Coordinates of C-alpha atoms and ligand atoms in Angstrom, one line a residue:
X1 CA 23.4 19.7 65.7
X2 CA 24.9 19.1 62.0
X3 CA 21.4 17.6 60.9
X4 CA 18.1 19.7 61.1
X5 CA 14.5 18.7 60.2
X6 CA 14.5 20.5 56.9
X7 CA 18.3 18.7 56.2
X8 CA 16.6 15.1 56.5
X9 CA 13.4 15.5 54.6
X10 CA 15.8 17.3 51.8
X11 CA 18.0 13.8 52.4
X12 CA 14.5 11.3 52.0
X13 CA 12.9 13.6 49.2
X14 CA 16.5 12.8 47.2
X15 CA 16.2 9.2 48.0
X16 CA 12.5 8.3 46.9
X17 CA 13.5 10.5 43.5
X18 CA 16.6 8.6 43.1
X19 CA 14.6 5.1 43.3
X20 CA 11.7 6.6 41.1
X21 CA 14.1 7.9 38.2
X22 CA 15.5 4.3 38.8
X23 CA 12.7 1.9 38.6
X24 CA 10.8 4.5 36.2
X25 CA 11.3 2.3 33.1
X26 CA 10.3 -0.9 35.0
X27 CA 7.1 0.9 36.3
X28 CA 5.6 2.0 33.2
X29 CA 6.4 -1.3 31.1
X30 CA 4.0 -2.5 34.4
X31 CA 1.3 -0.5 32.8
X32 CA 2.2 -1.0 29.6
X33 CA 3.7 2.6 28.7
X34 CA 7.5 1.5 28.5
X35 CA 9.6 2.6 25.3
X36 CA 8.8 -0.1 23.5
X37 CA 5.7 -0.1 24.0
X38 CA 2.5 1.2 21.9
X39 CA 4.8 1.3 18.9
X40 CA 2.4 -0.3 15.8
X41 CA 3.0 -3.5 13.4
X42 CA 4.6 -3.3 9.6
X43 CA 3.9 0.0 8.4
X44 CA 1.8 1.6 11.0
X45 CA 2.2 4.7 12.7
X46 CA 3.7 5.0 16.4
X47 CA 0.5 4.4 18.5
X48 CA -1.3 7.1 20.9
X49 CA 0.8 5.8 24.0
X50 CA 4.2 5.9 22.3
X51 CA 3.3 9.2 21.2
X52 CA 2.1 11.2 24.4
X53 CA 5.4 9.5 26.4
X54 CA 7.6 11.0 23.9
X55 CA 6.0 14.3 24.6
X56 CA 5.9 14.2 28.6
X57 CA 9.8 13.3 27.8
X58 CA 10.2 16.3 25.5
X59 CA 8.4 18.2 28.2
X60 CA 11.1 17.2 30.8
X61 CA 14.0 17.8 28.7
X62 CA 13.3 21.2 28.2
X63 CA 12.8 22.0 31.9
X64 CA 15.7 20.4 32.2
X65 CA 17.4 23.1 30.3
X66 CA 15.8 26.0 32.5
X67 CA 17.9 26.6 35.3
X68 CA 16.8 28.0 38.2
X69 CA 18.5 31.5 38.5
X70 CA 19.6 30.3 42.1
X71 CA 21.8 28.1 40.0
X72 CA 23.5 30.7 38.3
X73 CA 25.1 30.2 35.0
X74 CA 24.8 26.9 33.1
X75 CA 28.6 26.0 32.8
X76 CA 30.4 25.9 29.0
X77 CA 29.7 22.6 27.5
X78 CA 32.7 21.0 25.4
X79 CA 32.5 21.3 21.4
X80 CA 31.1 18.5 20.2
X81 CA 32.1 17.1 16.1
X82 CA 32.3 20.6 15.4
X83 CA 29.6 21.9 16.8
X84 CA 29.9 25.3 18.1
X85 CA 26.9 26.0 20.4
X86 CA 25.1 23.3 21.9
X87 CA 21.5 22.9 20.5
X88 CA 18.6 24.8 22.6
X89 CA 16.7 23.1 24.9
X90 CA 13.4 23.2 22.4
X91 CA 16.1 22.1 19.4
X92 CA 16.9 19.5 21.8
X93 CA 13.6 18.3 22.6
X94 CA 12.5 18.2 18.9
X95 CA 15.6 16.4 17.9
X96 CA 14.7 13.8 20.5
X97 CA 11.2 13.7 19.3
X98 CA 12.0 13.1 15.9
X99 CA 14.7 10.4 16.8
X100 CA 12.7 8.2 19.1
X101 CA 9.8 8.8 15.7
X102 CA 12.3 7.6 13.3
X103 CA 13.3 4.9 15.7
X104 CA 10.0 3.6 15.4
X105 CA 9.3 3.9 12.4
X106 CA 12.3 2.2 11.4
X107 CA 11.2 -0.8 14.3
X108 CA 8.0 -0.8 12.8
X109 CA 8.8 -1.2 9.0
X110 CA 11.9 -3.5 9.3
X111 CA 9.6 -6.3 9.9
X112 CA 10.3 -8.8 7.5
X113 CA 9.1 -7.8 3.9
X114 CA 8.3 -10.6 2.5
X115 CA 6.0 -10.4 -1.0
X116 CA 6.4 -7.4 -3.6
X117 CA 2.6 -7.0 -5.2
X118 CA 3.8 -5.2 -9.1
X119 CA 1.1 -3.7 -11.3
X120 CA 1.4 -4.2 -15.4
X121 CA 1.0 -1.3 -17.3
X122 CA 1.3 1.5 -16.5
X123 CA 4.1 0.3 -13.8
X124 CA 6.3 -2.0 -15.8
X125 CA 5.5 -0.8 -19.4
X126 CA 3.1 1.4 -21.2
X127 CA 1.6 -0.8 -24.0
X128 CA 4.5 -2.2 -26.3
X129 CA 7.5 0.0 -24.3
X130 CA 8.8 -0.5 -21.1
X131 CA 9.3 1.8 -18.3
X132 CA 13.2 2.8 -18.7
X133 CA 15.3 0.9 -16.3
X134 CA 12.3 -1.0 -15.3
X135 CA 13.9 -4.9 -16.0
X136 CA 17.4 -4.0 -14.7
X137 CA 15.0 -2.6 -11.6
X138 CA 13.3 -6.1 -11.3
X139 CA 16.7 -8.4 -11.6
X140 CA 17.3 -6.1 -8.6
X141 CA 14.4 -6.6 -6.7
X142 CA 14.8 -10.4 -7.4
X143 CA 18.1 -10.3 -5.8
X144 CA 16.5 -10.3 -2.7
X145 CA 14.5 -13.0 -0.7
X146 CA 10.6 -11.5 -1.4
X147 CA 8.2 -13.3 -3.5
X148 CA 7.2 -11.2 -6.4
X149 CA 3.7 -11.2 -8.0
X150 CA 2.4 -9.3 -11.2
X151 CA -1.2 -8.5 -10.5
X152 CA -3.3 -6.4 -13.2
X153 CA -6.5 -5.5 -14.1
X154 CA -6.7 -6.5 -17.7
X155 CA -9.8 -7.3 -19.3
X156 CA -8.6 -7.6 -22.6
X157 CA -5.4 -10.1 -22.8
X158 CA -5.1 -13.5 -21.6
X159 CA -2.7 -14.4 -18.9
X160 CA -0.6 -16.1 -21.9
X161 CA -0.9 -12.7 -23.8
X162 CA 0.2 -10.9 -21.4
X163 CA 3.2 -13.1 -20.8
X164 CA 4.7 -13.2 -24.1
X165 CA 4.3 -9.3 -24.2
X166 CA 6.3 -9.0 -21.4
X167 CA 9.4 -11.3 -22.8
X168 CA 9.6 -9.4 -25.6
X169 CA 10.2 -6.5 -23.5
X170 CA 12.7 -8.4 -21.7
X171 CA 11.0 -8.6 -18.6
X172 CA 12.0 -12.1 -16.7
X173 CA 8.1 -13.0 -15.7
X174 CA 6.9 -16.5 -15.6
X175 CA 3.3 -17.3 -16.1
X176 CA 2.4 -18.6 -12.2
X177 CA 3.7 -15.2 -11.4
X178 CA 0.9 -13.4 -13.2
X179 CA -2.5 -12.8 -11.1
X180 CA -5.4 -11.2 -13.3
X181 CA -8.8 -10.3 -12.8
X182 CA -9.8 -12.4 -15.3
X183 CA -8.6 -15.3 -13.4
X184 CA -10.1 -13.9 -10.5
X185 CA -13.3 -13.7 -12.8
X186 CA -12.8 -17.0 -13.9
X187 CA -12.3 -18.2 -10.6
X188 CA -16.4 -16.4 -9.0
X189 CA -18.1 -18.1 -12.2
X190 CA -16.9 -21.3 -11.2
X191 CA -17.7 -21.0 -7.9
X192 CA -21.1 -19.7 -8.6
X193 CA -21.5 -22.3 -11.5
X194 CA -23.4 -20.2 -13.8
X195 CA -23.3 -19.7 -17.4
X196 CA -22.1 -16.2 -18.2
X197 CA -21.9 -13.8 -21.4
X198 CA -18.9 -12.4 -22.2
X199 CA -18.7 -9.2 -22.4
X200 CA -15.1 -9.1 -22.9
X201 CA -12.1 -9.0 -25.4
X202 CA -11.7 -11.7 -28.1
X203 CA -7.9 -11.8 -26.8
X204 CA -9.7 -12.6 -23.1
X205 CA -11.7 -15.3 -24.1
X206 CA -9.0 -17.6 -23.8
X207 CA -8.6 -17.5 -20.1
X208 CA -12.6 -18.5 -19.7
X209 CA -12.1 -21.9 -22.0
X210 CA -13.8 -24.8 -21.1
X211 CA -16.6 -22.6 -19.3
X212 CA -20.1 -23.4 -20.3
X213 CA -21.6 -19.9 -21.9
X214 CA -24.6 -21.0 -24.0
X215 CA -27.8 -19.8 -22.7
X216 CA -26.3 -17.6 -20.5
X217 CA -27.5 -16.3 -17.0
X218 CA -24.9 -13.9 -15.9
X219 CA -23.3 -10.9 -17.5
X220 CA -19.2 -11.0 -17.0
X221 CA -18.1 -7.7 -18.3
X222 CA -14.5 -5.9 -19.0
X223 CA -13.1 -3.8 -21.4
X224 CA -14.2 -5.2 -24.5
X225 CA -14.5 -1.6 -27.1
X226 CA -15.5 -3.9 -30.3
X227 CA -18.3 -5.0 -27.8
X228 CA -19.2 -1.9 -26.5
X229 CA -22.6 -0.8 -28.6
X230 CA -26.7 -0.9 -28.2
X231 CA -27.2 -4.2 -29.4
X232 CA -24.9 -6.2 -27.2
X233 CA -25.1 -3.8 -24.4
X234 CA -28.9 -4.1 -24.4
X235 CA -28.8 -7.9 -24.4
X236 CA -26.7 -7.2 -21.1
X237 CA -29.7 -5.0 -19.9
X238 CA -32.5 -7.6 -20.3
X239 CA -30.7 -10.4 -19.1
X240 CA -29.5 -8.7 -16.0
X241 CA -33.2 -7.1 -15.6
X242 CA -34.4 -11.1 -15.4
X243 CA -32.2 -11.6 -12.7
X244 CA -28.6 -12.2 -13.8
X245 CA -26.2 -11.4 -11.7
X246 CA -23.5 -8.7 -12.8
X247 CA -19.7 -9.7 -12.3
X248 CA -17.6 -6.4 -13.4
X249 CA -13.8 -7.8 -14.1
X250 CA -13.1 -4.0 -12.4
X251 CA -14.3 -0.6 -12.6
X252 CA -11.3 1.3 -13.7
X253 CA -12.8 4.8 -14.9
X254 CA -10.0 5.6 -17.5
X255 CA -6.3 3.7 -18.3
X256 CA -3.0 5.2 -20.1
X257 CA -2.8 3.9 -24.1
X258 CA -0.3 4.9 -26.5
X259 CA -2.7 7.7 -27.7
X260 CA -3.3 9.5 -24.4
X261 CA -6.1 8.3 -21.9
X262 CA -8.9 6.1 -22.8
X263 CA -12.6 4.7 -21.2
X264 CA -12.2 2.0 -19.0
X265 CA -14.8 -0.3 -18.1
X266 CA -16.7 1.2 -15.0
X267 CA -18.5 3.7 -16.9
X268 CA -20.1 1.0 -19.2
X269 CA -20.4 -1.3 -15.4
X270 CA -22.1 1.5 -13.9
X271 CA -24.4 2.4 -17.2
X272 CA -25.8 -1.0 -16.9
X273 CA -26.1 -1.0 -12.7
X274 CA -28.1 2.6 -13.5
X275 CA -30.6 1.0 -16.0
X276 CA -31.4 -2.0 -13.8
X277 CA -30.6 -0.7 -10.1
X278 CA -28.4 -3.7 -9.3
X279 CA -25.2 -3.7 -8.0
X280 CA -22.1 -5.5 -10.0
X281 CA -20.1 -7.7 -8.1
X282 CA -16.0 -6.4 -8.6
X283 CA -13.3 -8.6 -8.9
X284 CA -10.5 -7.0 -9.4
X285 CA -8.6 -4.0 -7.6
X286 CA -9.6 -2.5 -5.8
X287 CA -11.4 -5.2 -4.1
X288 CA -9.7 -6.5 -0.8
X289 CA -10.7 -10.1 -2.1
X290 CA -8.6 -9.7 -5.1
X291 CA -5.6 -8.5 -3.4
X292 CA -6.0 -11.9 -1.0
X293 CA -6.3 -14.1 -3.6
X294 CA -3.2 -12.5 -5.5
X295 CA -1.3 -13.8 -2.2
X296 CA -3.1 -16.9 -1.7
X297 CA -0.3 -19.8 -1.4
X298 CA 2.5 -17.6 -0.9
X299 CA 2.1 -17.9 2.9
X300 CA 2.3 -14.4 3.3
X301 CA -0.1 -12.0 5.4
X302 CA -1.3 -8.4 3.5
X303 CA 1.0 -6.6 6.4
X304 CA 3.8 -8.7 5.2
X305 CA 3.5 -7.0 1.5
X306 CA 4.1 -3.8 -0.6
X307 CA 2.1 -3.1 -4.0
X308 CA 3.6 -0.9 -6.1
X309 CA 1.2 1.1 -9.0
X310 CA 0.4 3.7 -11.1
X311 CA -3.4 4.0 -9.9
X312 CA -4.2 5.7 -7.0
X313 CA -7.1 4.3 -5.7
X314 CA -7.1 1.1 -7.4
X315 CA -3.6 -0.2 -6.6
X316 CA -2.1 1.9 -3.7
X317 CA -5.7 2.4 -2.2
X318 CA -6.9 -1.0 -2.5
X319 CA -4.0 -2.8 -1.2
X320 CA -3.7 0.0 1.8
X321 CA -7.2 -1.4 2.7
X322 CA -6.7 -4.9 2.5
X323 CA -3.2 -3.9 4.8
X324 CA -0.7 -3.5 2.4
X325 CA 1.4 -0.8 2.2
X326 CA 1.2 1.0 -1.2
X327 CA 3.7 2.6 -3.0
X328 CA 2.2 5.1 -5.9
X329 CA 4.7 5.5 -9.1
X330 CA 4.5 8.9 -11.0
X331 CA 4.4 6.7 -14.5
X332 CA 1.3 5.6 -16.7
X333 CA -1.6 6.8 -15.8
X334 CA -0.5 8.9 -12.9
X335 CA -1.6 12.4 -12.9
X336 CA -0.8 15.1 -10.6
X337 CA -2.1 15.6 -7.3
X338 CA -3.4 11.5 -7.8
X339 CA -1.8 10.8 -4.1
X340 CA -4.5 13.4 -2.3
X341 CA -7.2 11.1 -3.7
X342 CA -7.1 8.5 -0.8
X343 CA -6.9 8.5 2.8
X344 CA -4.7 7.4 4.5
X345 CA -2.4 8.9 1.6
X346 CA -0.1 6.3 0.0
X347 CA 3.0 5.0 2.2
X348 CA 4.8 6.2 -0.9
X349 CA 4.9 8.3 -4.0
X350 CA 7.7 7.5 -5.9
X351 CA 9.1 8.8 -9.9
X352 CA 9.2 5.1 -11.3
X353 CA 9.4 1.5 -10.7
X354 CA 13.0 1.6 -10.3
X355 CA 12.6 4.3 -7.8
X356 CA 10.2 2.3 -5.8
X357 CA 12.4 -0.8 -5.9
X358 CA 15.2 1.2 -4.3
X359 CA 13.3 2.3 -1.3
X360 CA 12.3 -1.5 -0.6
X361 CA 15.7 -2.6 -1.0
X362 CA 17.6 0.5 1.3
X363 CA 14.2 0.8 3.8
X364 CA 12.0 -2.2 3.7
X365 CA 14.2 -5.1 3.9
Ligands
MG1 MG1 -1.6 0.4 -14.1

């Protein structure tokens, strides 16, 4: 007899492989562990499921590659674009790791971009001079289809300031374009209706007209340095220690000037939350709320946007929590090291502006 026992179970062991390598695929997108699967939304890594199948695969293709010495030797493989030994088994399986990573990544972050988040200064220009090749970088950028906003932290220039500054430094910005904390400001007294003191700028004033500030009971404060001594400060204290509340345009410890690095207006914030143990209430970055509201109308979801700025926490690490991604630029204030100063780190840290603009146009879009 041809056939023995050991010949057919050899014959049915073959045949239940052969339909489990076939209907592997179909069986684990049952229980939700196919290829596709487990793979995370714009900007997120590969999740825990993707991950551990790419390993069990890596796993396999390296047995794969250790034959049984019953086998004898592994026949010569054919040269392959000039390759002259085939990659190792463990080359192999790292290659293949890496490509399915990439793979996703790339799945993962061409979602459709579709709103660019741009800090001021520090990003587009330092003071009066702009970052080199920074407007040829926006015309760029505005070639393609994303909705661009220019959100910034100022506490000292109206919106309209701010605007002509930027013409004259050939930037092409339009006013509804322009998303400030003090609008944001602006925007928490009104909805509070009280009657605040300005603790801000002269140049700022003009974004708060029409709002009702005689006999105040609130304290709005920015970075106002004419303001900044006992008297006025003092009249801050006692009117927050009756019970006004404290709205902080933002917190920003330092910013870049001309003349090196400079005070912002969180040290002054949190002199005054020290002396009367109350809390200020932020509205600028890096406050999730302002980074919603800089989108607000566009139709367009935080995972659906990049911000790109020079401040570590406050742009890249306030738009990463609101679920952005963030894109850090080694320009105005940036220091080194700055991207180790948040966690998750920043999506990106890039030279410039014009840098960052290239890696949204070649990877993001
Ligand atoms: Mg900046």
């Amino acid at each position: 007899m041809a056939f023995t026992l050991y010949s057919l179970l050899q014959a049915a062991l073959l045949c239940v492989n052969a339909i489990a390598v076939l209907h592997e695929e179909r069986f684990l997108k049952n229980i939700g562990w196919g290829t596709d699967q487990g793979i995370g939304g714009f900007g997120e890594e590969p999740g825990i499921k993707s991950r551990l199948m790419n390993l069990i695969r890596s796993v396999r293709t390296v047995m794969r590659g250790l034959r049984p010495p019953f086998l004898g030797p592994e026949p010569t493989r054919a040269r392959c674009g000039g390759l002259s030994h085939p990659p190792s088994p463990s080359a192999e399986a790292l290659l293949r790791v890496r490509g399915v990573e990439r793979l996703a990544r790339l799945m993962a972050t061409r979602r459709a971009l579709k709103a660019v988040l741009v800090d001021l200064n520090g990003t587009l220009h330092i003071e009066d001079a702009a970052v080199p090749g920074a407007q040829e970088a926006l015309k760029r950028l505005r070639g393609a289809s994303v909705i661009i906003k220019f959100v910034t932290n100022t506490t000292k220039e109206s919106k309209h300031d701010l605007l002509e500054r930027l013409q004259k430094l050939e930037f092409d910005i339009s006013e509804d374009e322009i998303f400030t904390s003090l609008t944001a400001a602006r925007n928490l007294v009104e909805e509070k209706q009280v009657r605040p003191m300005l603790l801000v700028d002269d140049r700022a004033l003009r974004d708060f007209q029409g709002i009702q500030t005689s006999d105040p009971n609130a304290v709005v404060i920015g970075l106002a340095p004419e303001h900044f001594h006992y008297p006025v400060l003092n009249q801050a204290f006692r009117l927050l220690l009756d019970g006004a509340p404290l709205i902080a345009i933002h917190k920003a410890r330092y910013y870049k000037r001309k003349d090196g690095l400079a005070l912002g207006p969180g040290p002054f914030v949190t002199g005054l939350e020290y002396a009367t143990d109350t809390k200020a209430t932020v509205v600028g970055k890096p406050e999730k709320t302002f980074f919603l509201e800089a989108l607000r109308g566009t139709g367009c979801e935080p995972e659906q946007a990049v911000m790109i700025g020079d401040d570590c926490r406050d742009d890249v690490g306030g738009a990463q929590n609101a679920g952005m991604l963030g894109i850090l630029v080694k320009t105005g204030k940036y220091r080194t090291a700055d991207e180790e100063k948040i966690n998750p780190p920043p999506y990106l840290t890039c030279e410039s502006f014009p840098h960052a603009v290239d890696h949204i146009l070649q990877h993001l879009l």
